[in-house]
Short mmCIF file of C-alpha atoms in Angstrom, two decimals:
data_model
loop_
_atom_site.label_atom_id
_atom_site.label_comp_id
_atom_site.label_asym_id
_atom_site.label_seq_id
_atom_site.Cartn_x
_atom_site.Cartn_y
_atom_site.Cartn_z
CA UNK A 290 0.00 0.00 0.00
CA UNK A 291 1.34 3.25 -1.16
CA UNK A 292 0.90 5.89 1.26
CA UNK A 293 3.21 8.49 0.54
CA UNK A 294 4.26 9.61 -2.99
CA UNK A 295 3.36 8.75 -6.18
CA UNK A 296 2.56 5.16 -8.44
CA UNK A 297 4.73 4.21 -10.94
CA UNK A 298 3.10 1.71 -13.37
CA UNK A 299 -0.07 -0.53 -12.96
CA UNK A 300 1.17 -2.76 -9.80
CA UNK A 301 4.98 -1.94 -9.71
CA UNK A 302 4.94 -0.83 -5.67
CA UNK A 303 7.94 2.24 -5.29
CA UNK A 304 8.88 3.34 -1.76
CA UNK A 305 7.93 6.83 -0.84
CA UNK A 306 10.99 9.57 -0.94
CA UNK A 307 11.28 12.75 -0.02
CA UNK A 308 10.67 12.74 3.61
CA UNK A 309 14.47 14.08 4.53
CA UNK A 310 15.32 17.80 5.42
CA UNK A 311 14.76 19.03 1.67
CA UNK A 312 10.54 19.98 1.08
CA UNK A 313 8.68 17.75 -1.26
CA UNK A 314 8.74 18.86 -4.77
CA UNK A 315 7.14 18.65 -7.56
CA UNK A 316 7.41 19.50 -11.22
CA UNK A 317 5.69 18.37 -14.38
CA UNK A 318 6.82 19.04 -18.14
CA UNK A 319 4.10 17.58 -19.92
CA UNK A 320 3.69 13.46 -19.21
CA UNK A 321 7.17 13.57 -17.12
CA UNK A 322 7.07 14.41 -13.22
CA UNK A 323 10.67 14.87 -11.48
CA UNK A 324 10.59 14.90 -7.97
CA UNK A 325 13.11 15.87 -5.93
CA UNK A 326 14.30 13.05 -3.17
CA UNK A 327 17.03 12.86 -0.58
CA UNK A 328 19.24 10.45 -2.20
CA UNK A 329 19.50 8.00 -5.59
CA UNK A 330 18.63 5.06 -3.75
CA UNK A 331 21.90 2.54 -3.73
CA UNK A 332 20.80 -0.25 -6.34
CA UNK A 333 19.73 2.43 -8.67
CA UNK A 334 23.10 3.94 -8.59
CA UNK A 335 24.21 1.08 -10.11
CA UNK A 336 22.85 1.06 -13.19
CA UNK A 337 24.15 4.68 -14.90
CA UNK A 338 22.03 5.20 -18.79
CA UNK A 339 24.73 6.56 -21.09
CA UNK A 340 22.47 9.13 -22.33
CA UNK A 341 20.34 12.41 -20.91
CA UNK A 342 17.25 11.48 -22.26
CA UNK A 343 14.24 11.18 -19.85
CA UNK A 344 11.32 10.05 -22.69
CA UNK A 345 11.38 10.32 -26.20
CA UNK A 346 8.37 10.65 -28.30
CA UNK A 347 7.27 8.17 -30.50
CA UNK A 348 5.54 10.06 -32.97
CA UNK A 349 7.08 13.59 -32.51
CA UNK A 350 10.67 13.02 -31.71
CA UNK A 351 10.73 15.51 -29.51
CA UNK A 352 12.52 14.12 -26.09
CA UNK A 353 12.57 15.17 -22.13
CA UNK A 354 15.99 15.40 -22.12
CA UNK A 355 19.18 16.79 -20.02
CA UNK A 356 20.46 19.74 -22.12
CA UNK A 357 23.99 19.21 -20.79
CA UNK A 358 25.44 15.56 -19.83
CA UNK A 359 28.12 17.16 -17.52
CA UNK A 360 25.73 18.47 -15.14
CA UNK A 361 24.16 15.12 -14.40
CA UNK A 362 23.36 11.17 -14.35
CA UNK A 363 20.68 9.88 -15.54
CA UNK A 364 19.74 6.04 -13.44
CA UNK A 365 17.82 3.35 -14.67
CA UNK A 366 14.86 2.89 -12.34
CA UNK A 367 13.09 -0.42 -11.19
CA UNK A 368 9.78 -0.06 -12.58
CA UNK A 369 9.41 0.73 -16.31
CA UNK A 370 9.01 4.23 -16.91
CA UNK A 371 10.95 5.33 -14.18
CA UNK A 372 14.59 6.88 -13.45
CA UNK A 373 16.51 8.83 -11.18
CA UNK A 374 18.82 11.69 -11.69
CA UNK A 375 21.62 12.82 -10.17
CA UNK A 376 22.54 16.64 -10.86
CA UNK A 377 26.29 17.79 -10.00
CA UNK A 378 25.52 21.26 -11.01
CA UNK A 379 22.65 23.75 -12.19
CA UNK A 380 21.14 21.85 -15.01
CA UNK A 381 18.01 22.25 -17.64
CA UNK A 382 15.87 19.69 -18.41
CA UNK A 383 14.52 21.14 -21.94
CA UNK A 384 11.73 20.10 -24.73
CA UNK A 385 11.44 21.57 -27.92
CA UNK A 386 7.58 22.23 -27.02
CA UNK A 387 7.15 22.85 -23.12
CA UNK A 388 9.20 25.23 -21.25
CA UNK A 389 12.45 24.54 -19.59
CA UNK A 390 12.75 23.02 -16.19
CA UNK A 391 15.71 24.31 -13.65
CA UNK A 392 17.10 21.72 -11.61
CA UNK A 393 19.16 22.63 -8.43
CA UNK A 394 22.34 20.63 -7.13
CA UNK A 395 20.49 16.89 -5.96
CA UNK A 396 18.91 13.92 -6.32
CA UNK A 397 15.42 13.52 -8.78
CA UNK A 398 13.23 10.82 -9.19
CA UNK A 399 11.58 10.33 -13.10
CA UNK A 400 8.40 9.18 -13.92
CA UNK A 401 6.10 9.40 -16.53
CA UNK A 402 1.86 10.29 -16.78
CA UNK A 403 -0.02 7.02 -16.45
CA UNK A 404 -3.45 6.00 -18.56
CA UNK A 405 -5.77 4.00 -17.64
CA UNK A 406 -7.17 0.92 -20.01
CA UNK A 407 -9.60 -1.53 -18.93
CA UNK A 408 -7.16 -4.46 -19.33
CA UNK A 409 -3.90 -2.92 -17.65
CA UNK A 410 -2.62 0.51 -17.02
CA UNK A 411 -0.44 2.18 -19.40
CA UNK A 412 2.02 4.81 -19.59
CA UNK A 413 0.93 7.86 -21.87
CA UNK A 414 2.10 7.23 -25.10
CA UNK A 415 3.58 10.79 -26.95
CA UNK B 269 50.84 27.69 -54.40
CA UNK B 270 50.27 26.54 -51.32
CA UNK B 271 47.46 24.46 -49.97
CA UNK B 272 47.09 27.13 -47.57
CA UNK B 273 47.06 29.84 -50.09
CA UNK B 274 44.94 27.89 -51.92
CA UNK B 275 42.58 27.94 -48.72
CA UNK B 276 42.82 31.87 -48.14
CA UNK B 277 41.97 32.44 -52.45
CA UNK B 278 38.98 30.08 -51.79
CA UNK B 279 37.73 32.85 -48.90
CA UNK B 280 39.08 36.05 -50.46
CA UNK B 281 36.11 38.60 -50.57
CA UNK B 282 34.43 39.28 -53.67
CA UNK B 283 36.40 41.28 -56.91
CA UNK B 284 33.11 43.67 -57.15
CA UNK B 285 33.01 46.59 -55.90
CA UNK B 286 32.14 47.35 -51.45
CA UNK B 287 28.66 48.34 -51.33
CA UNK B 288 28.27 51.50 -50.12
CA UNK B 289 28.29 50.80 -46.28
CA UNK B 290 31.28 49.23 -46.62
CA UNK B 291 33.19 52.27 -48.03
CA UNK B 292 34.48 53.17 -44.71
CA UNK B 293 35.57 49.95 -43.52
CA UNK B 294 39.28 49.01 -44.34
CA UNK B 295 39.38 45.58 -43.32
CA UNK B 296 38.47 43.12 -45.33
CA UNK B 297 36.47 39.93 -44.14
CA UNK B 298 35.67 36.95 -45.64
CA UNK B 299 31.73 37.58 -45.71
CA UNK B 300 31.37 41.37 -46.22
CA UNK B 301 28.61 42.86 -44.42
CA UNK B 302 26.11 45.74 -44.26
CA UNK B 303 24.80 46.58 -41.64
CA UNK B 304 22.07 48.96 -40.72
CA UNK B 305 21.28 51.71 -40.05
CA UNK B 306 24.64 52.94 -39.87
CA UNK B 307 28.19 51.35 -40.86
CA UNK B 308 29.93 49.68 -38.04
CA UNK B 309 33.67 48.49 -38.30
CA UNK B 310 32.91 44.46 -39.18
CA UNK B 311 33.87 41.50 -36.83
CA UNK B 312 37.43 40.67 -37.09
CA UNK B 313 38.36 38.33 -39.94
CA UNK B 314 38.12 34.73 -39.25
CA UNK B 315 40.50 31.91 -40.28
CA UNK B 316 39.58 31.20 -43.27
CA UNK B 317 41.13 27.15 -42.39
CA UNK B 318 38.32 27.15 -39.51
CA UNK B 319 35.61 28.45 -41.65
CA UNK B 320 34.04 24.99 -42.46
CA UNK B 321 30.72 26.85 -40.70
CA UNK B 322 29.10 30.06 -40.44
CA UNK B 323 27.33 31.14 -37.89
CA UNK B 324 25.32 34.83 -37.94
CA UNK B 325 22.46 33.54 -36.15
CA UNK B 326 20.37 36.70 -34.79
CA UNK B 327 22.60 39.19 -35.94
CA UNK B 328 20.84 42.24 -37.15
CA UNK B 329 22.11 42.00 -40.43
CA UNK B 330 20.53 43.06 -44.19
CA UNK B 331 22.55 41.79 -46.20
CA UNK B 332 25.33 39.27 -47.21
CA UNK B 333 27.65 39.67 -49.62
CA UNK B 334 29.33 36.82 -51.61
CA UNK B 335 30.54 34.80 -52.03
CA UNK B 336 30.00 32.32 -49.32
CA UNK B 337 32.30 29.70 -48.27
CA UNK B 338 30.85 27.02 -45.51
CA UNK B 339 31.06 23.47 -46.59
CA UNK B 340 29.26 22.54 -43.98
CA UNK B 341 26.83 25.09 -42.43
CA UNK B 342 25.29 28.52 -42.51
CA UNK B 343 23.56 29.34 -39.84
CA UNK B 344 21.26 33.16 -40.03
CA UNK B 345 18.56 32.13 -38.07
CA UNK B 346 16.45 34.55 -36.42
CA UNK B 347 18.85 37.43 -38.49
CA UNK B 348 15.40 39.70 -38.56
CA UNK B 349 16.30 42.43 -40.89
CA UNK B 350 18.41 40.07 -43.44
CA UNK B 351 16.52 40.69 -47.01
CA UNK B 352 19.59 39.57 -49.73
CA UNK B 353 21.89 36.67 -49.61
CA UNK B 354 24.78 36.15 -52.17
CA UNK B 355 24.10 33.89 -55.44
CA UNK B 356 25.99 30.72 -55.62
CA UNK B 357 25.69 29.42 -52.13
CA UNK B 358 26.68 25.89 -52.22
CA UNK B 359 26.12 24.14 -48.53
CA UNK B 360 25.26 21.44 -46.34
CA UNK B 361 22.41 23.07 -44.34
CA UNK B 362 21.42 26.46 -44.57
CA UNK B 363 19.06 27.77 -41.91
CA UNK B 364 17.57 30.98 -42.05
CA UNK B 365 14.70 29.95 -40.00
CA UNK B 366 12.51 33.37 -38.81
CA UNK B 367 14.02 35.49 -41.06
CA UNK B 368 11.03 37.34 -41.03
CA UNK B 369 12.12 40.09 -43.81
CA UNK B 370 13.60 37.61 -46.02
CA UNK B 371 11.00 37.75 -49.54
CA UNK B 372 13.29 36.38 -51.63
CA UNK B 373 16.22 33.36 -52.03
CA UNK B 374 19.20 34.27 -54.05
CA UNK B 375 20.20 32.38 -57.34
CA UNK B 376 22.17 29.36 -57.59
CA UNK B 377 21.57 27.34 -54.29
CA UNK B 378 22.42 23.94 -53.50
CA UNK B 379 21.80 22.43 -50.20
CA UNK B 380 21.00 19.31 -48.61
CA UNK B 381 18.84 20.60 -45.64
CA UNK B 382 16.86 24.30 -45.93
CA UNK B 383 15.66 25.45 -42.87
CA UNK B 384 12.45 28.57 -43.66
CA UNK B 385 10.48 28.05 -41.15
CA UNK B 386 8.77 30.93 -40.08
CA UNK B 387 9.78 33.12 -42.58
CA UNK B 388 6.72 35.00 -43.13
CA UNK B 389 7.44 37.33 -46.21
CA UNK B 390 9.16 34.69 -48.44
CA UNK B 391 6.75 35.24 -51.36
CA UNK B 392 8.39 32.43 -53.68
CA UNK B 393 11.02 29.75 -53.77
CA UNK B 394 13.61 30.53 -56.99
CA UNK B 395 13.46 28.65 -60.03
CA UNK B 396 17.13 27.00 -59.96
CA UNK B 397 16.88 26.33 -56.38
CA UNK B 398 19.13 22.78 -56.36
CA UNK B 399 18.15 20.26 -52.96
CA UNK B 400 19.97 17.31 -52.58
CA UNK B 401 18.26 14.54 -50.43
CA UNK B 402 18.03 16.12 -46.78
CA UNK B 403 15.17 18.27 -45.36
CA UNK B 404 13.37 21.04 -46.93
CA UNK B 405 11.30 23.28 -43.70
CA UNK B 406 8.56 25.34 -45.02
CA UNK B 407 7.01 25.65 -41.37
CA UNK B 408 4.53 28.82 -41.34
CA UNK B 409 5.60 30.54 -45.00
CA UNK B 410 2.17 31.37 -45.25
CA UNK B 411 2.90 33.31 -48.32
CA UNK B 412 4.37 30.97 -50.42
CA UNK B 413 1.85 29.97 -53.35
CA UNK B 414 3.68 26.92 -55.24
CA UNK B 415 7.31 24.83 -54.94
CA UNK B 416 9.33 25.17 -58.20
CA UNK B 417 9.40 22.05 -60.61
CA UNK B 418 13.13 21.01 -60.32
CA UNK B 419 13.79 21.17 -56.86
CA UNK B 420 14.92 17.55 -56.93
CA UNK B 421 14.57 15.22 -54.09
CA UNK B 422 14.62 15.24 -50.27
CA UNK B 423 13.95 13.04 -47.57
CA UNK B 424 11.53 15.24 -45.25
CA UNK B 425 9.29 18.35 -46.48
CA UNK B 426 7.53 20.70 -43.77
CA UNK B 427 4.72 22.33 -45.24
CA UNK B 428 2.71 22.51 -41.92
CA UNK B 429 1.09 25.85 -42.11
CA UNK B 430 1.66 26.51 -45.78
CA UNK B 431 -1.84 27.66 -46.15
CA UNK B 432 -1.56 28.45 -49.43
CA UNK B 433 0.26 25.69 -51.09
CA UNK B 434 -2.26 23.27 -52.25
CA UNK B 435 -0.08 21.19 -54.93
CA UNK B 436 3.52 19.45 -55.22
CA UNK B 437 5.23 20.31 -58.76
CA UNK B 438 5.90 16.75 -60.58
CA UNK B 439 9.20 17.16 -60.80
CA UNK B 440 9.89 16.88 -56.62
CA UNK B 441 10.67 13.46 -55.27
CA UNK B 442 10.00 12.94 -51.34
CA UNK B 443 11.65 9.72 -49.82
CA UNK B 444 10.70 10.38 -46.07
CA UNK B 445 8.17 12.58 -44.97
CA UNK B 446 5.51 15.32 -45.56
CA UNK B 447 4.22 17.44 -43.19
CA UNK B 448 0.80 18.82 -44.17
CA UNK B 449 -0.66 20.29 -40.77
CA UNK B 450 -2.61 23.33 -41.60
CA UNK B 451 -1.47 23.92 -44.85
CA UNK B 452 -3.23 24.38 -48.67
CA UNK B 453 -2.29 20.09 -49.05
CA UNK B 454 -5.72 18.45 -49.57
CA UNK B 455 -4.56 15.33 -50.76
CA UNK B 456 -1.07 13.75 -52.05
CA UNK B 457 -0.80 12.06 -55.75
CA UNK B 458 -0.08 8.49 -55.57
CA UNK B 459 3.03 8.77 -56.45
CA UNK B 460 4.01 10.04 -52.63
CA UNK B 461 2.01 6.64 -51.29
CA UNK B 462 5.28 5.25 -49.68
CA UNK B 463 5.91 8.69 -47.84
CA UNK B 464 4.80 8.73 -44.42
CA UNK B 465 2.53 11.70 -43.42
CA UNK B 466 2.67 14.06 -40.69
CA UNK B 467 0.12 16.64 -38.97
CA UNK B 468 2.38 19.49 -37.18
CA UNK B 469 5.33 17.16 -36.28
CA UNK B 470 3.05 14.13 -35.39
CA UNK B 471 3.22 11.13 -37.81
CA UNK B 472 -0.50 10.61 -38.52
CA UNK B 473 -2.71 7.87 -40.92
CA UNK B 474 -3.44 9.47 -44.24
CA UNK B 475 -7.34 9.65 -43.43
CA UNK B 476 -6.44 11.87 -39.98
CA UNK B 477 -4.60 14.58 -42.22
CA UNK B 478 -7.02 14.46 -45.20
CA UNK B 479 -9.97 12.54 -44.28
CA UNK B 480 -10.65 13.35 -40.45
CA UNK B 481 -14.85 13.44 -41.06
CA UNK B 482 -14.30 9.28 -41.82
CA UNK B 483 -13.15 8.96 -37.63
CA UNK B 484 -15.77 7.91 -36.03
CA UNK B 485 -15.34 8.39 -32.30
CA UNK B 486 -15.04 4.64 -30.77
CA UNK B 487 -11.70 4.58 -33.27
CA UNK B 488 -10.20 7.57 -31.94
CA UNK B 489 -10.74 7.08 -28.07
CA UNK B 490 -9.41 3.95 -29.10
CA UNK B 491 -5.71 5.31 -29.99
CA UNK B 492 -2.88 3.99 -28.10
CA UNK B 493 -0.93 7.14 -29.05
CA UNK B 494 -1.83 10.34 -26.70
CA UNK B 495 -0.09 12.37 -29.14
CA UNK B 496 -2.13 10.75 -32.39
CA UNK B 497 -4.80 10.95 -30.55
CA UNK B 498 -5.13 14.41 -30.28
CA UNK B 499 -4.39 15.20 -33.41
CA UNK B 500 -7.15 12.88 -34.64
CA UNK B 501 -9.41 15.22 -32.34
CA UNK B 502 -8.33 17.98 -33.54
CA UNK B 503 -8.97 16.72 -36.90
CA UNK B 504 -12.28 15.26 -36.31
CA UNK B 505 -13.07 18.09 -33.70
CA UNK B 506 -13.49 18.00 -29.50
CA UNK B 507 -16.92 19.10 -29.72
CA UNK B 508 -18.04 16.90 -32.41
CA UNK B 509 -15.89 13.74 -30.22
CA UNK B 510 -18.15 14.77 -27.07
CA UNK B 511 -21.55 15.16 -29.04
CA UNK B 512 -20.91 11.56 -31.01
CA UNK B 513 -19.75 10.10 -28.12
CA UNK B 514 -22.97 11.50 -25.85
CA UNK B 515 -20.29 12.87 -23.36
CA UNK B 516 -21.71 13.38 -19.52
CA UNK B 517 -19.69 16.03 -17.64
CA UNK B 518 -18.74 14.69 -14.24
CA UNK B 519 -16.61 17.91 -13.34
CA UNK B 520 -14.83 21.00 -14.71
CA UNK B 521 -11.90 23.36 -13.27
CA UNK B 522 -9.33 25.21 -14.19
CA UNK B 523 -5.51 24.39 -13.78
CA UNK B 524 -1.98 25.89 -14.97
CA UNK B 525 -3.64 24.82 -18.59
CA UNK B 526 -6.77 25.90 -18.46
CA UNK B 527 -9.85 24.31 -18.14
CA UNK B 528 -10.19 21.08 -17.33
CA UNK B 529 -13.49 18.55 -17.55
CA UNK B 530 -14.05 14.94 -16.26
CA UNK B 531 -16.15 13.40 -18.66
CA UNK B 532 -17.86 10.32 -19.08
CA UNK B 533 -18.92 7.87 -21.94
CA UNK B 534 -21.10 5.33 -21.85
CA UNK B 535 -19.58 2.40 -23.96
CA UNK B 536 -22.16 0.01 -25.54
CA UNK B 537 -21.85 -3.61 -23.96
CA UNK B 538 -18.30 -2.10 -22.18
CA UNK B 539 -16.90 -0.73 -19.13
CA UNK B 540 -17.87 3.37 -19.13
CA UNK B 541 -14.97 5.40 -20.11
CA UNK B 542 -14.23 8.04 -18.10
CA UNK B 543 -11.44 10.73 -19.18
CA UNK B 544 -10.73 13.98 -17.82
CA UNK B 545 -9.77 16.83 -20.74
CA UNK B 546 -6.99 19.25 -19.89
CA UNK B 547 -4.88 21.57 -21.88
CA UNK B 548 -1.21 21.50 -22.13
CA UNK B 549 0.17 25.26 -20.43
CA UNK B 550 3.09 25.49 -22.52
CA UNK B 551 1.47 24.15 -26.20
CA UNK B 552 -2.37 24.81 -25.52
CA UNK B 553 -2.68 20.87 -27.49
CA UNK B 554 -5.76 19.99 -25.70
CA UNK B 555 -5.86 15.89 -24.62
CA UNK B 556 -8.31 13.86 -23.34
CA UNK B 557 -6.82 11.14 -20.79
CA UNK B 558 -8.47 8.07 -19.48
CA UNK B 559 -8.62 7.21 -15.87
CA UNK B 560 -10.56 4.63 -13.97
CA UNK B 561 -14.04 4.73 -14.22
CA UNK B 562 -14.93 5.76 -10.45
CA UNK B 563 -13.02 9.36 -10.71
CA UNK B 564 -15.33 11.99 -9.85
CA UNK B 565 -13.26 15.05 -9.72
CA UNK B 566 -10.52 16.75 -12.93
CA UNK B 567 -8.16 17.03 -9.99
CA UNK B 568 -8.91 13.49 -8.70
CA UNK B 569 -8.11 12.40 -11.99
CA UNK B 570 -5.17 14.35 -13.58
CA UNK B 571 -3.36 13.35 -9.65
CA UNK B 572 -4.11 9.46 -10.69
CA UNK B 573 -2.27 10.26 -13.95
CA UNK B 574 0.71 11.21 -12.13
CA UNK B 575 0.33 8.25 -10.14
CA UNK B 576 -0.93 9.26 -6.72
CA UNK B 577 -4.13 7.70 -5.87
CA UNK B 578 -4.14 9.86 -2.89
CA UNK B 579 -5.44 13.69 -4.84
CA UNK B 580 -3.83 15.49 -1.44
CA UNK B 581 -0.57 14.41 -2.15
CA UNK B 582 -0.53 15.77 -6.01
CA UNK B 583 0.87 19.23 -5.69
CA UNK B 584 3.30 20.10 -8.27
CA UNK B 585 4.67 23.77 -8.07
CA UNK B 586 6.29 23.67 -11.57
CA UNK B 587 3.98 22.51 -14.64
CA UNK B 588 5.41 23.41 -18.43
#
């Protein structure tokens, strides 16, 4: 049972973050919500993505993405859809159609706007 | 002669003579400029060995001044006031996306990609204009009546809102894509039935871009694609989607995007669907979301989207 924080997928059951010294917060740019948490959680940190790309439309090509790899690493999450970031300094999470998101020095969790079908829950498709 | 010699002849300005502006200017750089209103000493020269690219972009420039050496790029984006370019540019991409002044192209180009888009006044593409194989961007030349017969071939054409182009010359071969969102483009010859078709940056079925009246309302809330399907309700129209569909509204607010409605649909021998309509802040694209069938409020609803089942707990303080 999920409490605190947000759902990630149809049954996939995430631990709540957030509940250190820094607030809660959260920030949507379009179907992606980043989070900040207290820490990239140790098993996470173990599996770095070569790449600063959050989502990547299907249809569009347009892509969540880190605008510049040195100021952070992106994590592989454990339930599909989500990741973790870790930013080493001031960084921009950009889109060629919503507006730019600032990220302070920290840790992030990724996750993506969920749908509902009558057979499963999905992620929103772009 | 040198093969560095032979690189500094190859970027030597013009033989004809400085436009007026450039009377007082000694110097003498590669890519001679006017400026406006009045003369201002140009940039220093560059090395000619590093000038594989050119970039001007949002300089408040009229005009260029051949010729024009940049194997690889010229960028003059957003360069406002620029109305003339040289003849004879031969380049890998040339962008002179929102140069809102520009009306006309010079003579003699050959490029692989050709970045317009957004330039408002360009009343007509040039005759000899050469493309070879990349992208040609059209976005928003609303002016623009017709493309020239020989362009020649490239992979991707943007013609989204080319309102006023309505047909493709015979003599222009696409091997990718066509945009078509909001343009003059009723229909594509049969001859473009391998190219994949596109509604403002979204790769759509044919029948969305030139059909949309032949959706009926079960197929598009049936989409898998968010982004597809709200271009097909664009196409086929929200209002239309929620009279077919004998919409009930649950709820309506407003949010960051605007207004927002929980709606429900009774689906014949099916579970109801139940979606909840917002509007994106930063694009305006309006979607319509499904959520489980016993949501009762827009907030209740977007909040299970972003996977809290608790609404409290959904507070974000950024939303682009």
């Amino acid at each position: 049972m999920i409490r605190n924080g947000p759902r990630v997928g149809g049954s996939a059951s995430v631990e709540p973050y957030g509940q250190g010294e820094r607030a809660d917060m959260l920030m949507r740019q379009g179907d992606v919500f980043i989070e900040t948490i207290d820490v990239v959680p140790q098993e996470v940190a173990e599996r770095p993505l070569p790449h600063g790309t959050l989502v990547h439309g299907e249809v569009t090509g347009h892509s969540h993405r880190l605008e510049d790899l040195a100021t952070g690493q992106l994590y592989a999450g454990r339930a599909p859809g989500e990741l973790f970031l870790r930013i080493s300094a001031p960084a921009r999470i950009i889109h060629e159609e919503h507006g730019t998101i600032t990220l302070s020095v920290g840790a992030y969790r990724v996750w993506r706007q969920r749908e509902y079908t009558p057979q499963a829950i999905r992620y929103v498709v772009d | 002669m040198s093969i560095l010699d032979r690189i500094r002849n190859l970027f030597a300005p013009a033989p004809a003579p400085a436009p007026r502006a450039m009377a007082a200017a000694p110097a003498t750089p590669s890519v001679p400029i006017v400026r406006k209103p009045a003369p201002e000493p140009p940039p220093p020269p560059e090395s000619p060995v590093a000038r594989r690219t050119l970039d001007r972009h949002g300089q408040d420039i009229v005009a260029l001044e051949g010729p024009m050496n940049a194997d690889i790029s010229i960028n003059l984006a957003e360069c406002r006031s620029l109305k003339r370019l040289p003849d004879g540019i031969v380049t890998g991409t040339l962008t002179l996306s929102d140069c809102t002044a520009l009306e006309v192209l010079p003579a003699g180009l050959s490029v692989a990609f050709l970045d317009l888009a957004g330039c408002t006044a360009l009343r007509s593409l040039p005759e000899d204009l050469r493309l070879r194989g990349g992208r040609l961007n059209l976005r928003d030349c609303a002016q623009l009546t017709g493309l020239p017969d020989g362009l020649g071939e490239v992979a991707q054409l943007d013609l989204s809102g080319c309102l006023n182009i309505q047909d493709l010359p015979a003599g222009l071969a696409v091997t990718s894509w066509i945009d078509v969102g909001n343009s003059g483009i009723r229909t594509l010859p049969a001859r473009f039935d391998h190219v994949g078709v596109r509604w403002n940056g979204v790769a759509v079925a044919r029948r969305v871009a030139f059909a949309p009246e032949t959706l009926g309302h079960e197929e598009i809330l049936a989409e898998r694609n968010a982004e597809v399907r709200r271009v097909m309700i664009e196409r086929f129209g929200y209002e239309r989607l929620l009279e077919r569909a004998e919409a009930e509204e649950l709820d309506r607010d407003t949010d960051a995007g605007g207004e927002r409605r929980l709606l429900r649909i009774e689906m014949p021998g099916d579970e109801a669907l139940v979606c909840v309509s917002v509007r994106c802040p930063s694009t305006g694209h309006h979607f319509v979301l499904r959520v489980p069938p016993d949501m009762t409020s827009c907030h209740q609803a977007v909040a299970w989207t972003a996977g809290y089942d608790d609404p409290a707990q959904y507070k974000p303080v950024v939303e682009s």
